[in-house]
Tab-separated table of C-alpha atoms and ligand atoms in Angstrom:
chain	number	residue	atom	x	y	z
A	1	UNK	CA	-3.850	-2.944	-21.430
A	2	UNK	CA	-0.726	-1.825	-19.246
A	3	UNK	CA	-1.552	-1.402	-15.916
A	4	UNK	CA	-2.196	2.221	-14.386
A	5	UNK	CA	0.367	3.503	-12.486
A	6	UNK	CA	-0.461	3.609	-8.066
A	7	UNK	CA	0.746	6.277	-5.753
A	8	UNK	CA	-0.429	5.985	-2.050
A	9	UNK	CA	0.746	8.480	0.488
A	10	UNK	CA	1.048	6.435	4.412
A	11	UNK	CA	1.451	9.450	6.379
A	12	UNK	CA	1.627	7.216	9.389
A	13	UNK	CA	1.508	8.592	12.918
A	14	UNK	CA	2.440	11.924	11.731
A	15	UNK	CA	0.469	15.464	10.823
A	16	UNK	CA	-2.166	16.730	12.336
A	17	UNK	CA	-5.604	18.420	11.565
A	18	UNK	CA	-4.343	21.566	10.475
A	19	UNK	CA	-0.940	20.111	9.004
A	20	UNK	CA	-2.971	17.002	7.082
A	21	UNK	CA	-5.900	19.394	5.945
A	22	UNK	CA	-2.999	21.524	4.310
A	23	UNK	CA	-1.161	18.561	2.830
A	24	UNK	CA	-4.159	17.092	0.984
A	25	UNK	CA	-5.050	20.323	-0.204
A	26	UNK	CA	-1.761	20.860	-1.939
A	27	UNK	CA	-1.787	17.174	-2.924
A	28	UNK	CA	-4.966	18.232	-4.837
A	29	UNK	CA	-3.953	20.971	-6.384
A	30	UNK	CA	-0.898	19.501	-7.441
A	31	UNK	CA	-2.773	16.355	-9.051
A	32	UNK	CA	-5.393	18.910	-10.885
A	33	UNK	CA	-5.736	17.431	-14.428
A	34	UNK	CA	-3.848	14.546	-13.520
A	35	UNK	CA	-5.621	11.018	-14.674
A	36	UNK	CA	-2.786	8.963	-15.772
A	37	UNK	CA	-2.256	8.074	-12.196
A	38	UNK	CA	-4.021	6.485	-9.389
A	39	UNK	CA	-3.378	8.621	-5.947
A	40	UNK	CA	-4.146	8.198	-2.561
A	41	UNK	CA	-3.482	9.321	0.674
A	42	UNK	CA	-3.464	7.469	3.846
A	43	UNK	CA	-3.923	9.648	7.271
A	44	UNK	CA	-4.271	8.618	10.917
A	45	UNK	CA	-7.804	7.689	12.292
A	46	UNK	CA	-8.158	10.454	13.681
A	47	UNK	CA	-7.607	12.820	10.799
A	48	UNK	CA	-9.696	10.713	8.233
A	49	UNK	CA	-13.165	12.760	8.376
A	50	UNK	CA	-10.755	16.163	7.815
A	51	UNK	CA	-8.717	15.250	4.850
A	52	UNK	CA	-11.674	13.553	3.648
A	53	UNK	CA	-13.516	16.836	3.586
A	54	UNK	CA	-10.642	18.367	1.556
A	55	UNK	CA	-10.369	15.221	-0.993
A	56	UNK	CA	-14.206	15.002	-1.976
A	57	UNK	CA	-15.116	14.682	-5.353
A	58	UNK	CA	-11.294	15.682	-6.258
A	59	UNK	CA	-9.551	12.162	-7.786
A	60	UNK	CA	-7.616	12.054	-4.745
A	61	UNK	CA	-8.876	8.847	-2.938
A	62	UNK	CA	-8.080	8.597	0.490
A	63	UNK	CA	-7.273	5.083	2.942
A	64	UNK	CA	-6.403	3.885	6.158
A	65	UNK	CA	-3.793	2.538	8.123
A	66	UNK	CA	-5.089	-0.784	9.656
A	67	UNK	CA	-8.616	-1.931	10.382
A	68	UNK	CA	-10.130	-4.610	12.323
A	69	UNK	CA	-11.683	-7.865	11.259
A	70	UNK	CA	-15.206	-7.429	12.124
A	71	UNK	CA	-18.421	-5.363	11.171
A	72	UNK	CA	-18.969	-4.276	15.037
A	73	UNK	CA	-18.277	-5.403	18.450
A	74	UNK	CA	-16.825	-5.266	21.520
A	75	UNK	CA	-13.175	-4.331	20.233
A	76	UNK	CA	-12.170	-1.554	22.228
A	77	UNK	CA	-9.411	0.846	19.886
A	78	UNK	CA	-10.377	-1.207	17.050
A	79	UNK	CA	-11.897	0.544	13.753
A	80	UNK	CA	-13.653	-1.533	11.655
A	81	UNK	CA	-14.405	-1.878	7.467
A	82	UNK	CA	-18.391	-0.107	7.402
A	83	UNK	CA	-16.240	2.935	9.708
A	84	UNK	CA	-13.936	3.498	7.247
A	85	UNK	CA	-16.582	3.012	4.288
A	86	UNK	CA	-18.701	5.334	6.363
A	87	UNK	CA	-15.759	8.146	6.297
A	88	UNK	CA	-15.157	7.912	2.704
A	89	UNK	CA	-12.162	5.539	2.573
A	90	UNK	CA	-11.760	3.793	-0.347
A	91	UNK	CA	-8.787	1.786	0.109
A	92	UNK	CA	-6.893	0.269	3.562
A	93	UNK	CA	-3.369	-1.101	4.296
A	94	UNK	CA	-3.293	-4.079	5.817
A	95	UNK	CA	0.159	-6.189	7.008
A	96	UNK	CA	2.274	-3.040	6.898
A	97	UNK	CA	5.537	-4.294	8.424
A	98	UNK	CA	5.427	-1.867	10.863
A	99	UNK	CA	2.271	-3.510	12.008
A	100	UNK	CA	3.656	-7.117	11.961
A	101	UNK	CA	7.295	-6.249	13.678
A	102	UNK	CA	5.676	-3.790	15.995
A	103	UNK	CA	2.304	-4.755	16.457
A	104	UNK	CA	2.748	-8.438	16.167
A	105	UNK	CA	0.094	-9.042	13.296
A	106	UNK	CA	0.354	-12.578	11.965
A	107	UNK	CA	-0.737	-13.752	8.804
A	108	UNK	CA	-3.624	-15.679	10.063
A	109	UNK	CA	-5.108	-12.176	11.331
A	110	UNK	CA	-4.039	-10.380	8.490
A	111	UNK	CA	-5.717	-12.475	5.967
A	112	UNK	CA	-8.997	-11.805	8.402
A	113	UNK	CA	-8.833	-8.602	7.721
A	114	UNK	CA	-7.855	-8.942	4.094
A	115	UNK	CA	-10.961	-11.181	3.523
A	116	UNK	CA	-13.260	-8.458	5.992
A	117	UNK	CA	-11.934	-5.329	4.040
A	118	UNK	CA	-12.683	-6.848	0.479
A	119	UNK	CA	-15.938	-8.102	1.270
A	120	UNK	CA	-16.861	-5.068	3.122
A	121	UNK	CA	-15.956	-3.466	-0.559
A	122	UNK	CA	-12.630	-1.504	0.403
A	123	UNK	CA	-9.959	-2.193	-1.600
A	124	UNK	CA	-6.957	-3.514	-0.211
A	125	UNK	CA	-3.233	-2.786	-0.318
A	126	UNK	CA	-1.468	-5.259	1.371
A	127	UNK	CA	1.832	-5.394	2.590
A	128	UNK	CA	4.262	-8.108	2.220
A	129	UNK	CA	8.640	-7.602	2.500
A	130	UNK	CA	11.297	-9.466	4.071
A	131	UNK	CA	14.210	-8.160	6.749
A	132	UNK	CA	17.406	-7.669	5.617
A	133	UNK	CA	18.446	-10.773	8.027
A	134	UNK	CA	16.039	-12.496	5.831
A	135	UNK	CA	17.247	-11.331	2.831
A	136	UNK	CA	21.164	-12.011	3.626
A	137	UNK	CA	20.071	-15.620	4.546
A	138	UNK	CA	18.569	-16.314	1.179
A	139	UNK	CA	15.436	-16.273	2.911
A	140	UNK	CA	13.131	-13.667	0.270
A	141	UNK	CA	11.062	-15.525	-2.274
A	142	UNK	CA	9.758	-18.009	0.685
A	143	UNK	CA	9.131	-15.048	3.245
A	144	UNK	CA	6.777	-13.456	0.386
A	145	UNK	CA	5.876	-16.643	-0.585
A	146	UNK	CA	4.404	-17.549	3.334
A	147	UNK	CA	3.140	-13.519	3.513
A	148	UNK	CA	1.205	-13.835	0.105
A	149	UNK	CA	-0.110	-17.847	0.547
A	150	UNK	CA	-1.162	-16.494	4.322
A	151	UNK	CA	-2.151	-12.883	3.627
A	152	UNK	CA	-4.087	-14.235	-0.160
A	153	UNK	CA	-6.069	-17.210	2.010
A	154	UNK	CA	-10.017	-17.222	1.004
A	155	UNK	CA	-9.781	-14.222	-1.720
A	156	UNK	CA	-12.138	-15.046	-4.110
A	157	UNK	CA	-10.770	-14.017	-8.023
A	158	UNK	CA	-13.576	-10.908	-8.775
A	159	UNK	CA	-12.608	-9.500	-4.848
A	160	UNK	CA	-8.879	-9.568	-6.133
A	161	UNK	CA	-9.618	-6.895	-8.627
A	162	UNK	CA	-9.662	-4.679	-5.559
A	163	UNK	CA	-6.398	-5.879	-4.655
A	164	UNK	CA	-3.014	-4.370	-4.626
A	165	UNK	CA	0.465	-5.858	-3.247
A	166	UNK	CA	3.188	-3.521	-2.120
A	167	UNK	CA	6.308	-5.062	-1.674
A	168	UNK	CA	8.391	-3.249	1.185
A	169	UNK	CA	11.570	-4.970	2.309
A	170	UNK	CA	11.663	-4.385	5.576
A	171	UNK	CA	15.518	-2.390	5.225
A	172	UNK	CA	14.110	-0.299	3.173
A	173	UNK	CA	11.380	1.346	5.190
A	174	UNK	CA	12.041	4.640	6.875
A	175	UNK	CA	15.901	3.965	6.027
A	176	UNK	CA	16.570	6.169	3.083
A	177	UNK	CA	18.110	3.022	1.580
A	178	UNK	CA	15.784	2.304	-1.260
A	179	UNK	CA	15.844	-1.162	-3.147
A	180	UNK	CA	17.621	-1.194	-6.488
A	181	UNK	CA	15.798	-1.125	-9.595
A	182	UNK	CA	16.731	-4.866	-10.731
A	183	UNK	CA	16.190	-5.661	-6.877
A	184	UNK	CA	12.390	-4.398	-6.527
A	185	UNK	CA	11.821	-5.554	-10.359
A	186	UNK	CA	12.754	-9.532	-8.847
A	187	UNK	CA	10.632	-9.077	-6.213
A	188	UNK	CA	7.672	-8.033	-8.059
A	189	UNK	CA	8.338	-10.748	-10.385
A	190	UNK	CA	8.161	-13.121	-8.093
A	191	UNK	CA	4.910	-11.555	-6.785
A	192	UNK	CA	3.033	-11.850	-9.684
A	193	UNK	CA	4.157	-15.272	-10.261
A	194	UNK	CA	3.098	-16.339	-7.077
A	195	UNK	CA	-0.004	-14.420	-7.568
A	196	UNK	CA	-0.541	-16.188	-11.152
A	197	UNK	CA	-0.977	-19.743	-8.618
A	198	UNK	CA	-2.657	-18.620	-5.800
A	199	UNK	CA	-5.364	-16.269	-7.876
A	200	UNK	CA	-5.098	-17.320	-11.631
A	201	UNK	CA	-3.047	-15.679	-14.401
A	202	UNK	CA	-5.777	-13.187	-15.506
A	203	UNK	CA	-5.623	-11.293	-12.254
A	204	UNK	CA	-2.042	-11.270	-12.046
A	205	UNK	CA	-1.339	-10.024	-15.225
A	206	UNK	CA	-4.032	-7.118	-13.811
A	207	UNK	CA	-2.640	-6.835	-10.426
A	208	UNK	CA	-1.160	-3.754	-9.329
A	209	UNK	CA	2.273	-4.193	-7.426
A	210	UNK	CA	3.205	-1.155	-5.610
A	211	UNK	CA	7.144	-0.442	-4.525
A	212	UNK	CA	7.302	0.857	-1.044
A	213	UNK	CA	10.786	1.853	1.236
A	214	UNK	CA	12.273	4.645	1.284
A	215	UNK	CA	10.558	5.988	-2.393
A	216	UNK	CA	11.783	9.591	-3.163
A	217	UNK	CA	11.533	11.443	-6.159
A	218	UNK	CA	15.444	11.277	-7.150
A	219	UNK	CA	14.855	6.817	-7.487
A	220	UNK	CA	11.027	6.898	-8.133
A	221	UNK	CA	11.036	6.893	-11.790
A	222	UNK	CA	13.658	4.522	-12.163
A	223	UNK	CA	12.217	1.964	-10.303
A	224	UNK	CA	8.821	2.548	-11.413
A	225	UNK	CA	10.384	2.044	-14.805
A	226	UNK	CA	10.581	-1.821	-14.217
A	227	UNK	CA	7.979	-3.765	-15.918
A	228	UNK	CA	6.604	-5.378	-12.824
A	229	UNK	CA	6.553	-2.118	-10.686
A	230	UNK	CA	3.127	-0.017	-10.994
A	231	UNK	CA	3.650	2.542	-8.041
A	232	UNK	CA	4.466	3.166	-5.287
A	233	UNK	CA	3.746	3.518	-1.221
A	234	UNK	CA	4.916	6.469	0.008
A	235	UNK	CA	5.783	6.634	3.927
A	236	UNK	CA	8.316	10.324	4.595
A	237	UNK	CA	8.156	11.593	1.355
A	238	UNK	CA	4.385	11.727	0.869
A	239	UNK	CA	4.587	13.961	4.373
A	240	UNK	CA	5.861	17.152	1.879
A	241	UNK	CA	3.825	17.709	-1.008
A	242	UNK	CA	6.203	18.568	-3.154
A	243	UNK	CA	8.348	15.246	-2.722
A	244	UNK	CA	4.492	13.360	-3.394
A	245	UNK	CA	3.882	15.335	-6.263
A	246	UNK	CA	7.405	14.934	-7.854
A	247	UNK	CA	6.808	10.850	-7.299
A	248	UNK	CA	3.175	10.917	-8.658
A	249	UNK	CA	4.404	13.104	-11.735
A	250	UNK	CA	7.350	10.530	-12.048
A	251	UNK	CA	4.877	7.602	-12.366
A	252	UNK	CA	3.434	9.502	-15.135
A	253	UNK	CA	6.599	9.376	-17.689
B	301	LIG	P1	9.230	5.148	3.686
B	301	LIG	O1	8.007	4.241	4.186
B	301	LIG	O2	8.858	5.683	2.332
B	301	LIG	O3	9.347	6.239	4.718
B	301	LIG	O4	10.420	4.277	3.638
B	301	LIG	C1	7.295	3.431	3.303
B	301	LIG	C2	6.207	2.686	4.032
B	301	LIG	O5	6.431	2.295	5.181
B	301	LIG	O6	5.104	2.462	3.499
């Protein structure tokens, strides 16, 4: 069976009520009579109940950012899994590099939440890339290596059908310098190798490994077309839905 193609909008800090009500709206119009194609879109906190509203019942699913590690508590600013269930979300990021380089996530905590999400029945896209220091050093396979091995710790094989990897190298994020075609297809490789040891080859060969840095639709389709590549995570151009659109229609050739 190949493996349905994944488009998830991260709108990041950006929009607001009216602007992301407006966007998901033409983000469902645009995918009417689509099915080929996963699609998701991924708003602020704040603005999750809103384009929720617009997305029900429409195949549009919509996700989170981030969320925190624990059913309820004392966590003041934190979200947690039954929230975003509560909302409507089906899916969350979790390890977004922004998050680790800014934020200061760690793998130990991000496998917490990876393990929290999944069992709270969200699915999970997690995040994994190395810096172009890293990269230049020779440093790639073992920083995805350590982010998968860390980020992968305690998931059981039928919670890992809820799973998706995006690889984002950190350069490419926000940079308008995308990774090559033969570049993201190595990656991904790599990924589901590493996947194939750490979950068993079944679920790898099912595992949906999203592209994500600087995605547009002038270099979507071509890197989609790499046999290891099954979408894409969109950060600037899933803010216009035209650019979306164009990259969920590309994932569709
Ligand atoms: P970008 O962001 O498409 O703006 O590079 C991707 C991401 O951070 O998920």
């Amino acid at each position: 069976m190949p493996r349905t193609k994944f488009i998830a909008g991260n709108w990041k800090m950006f929009t607001t009520a009216q602007s992301g009500r407006e966007l998901a709206a033409a983000v469902v119009k645009g995918c009417a009579g689509w099915s080929r194609v996963r699609v998701a879109v991924c708003p602020p906190f704040p603005y999750l109940n809103v384009v929720g509203e617009v997305i029900r019942g429409t195949p549009v699913a919509l996700g989170a950012q981030n969320v925190y590690p624990a059913d309820e508590g004392a966590f003041t600013g934190e979200v947690s899994p039954a929230m975003l269930k509560d909302v409507g979300c089906r899916y969350v990021i979790v390890g977004h590099s922004e998050r680790r380089h800014i934020l200061g996530e760690t793998d130990p905590l991000i496998s917490s939440k990876v393990q929290v999400a999944l069992t709270s029945g969200l699915d999970v896209i997690l995040c994994v890339g190395e810096t172009i220091f890293q990269r230049k050093s020779g440093q790639t396979e073992a920083v995805l290596d350590t982010q998968l091995t860390g980020g992968l710790r305690g998931v059981k094989g039928d919670q890992a059908e809820r799973l998706t990897i995006a690889y984002e190298p950190v350069w490419a994020i926000g940079t308008g310098v995308n990774a090559t075609p033969d570049q993201a297809q190595e990656s991904h490789l790599f990924i589901r190798r590493r996947c194939a040891d750490l979950l068993g080859p079944e679920i790898a060969a099912n595992l949906t490994i999203q592209y994500g840095g600087s995605v547009k639709p002038e270099n979507a389709a071509s890197i989609m077309a790499q046999p290891d590549v099954d979408g894409a995570l969109v950060g600037g151009a899933s803010l216009k839905a035209d650019s979306f659109l164009a990259i969920v229609r590309a994932a569709m050739a």
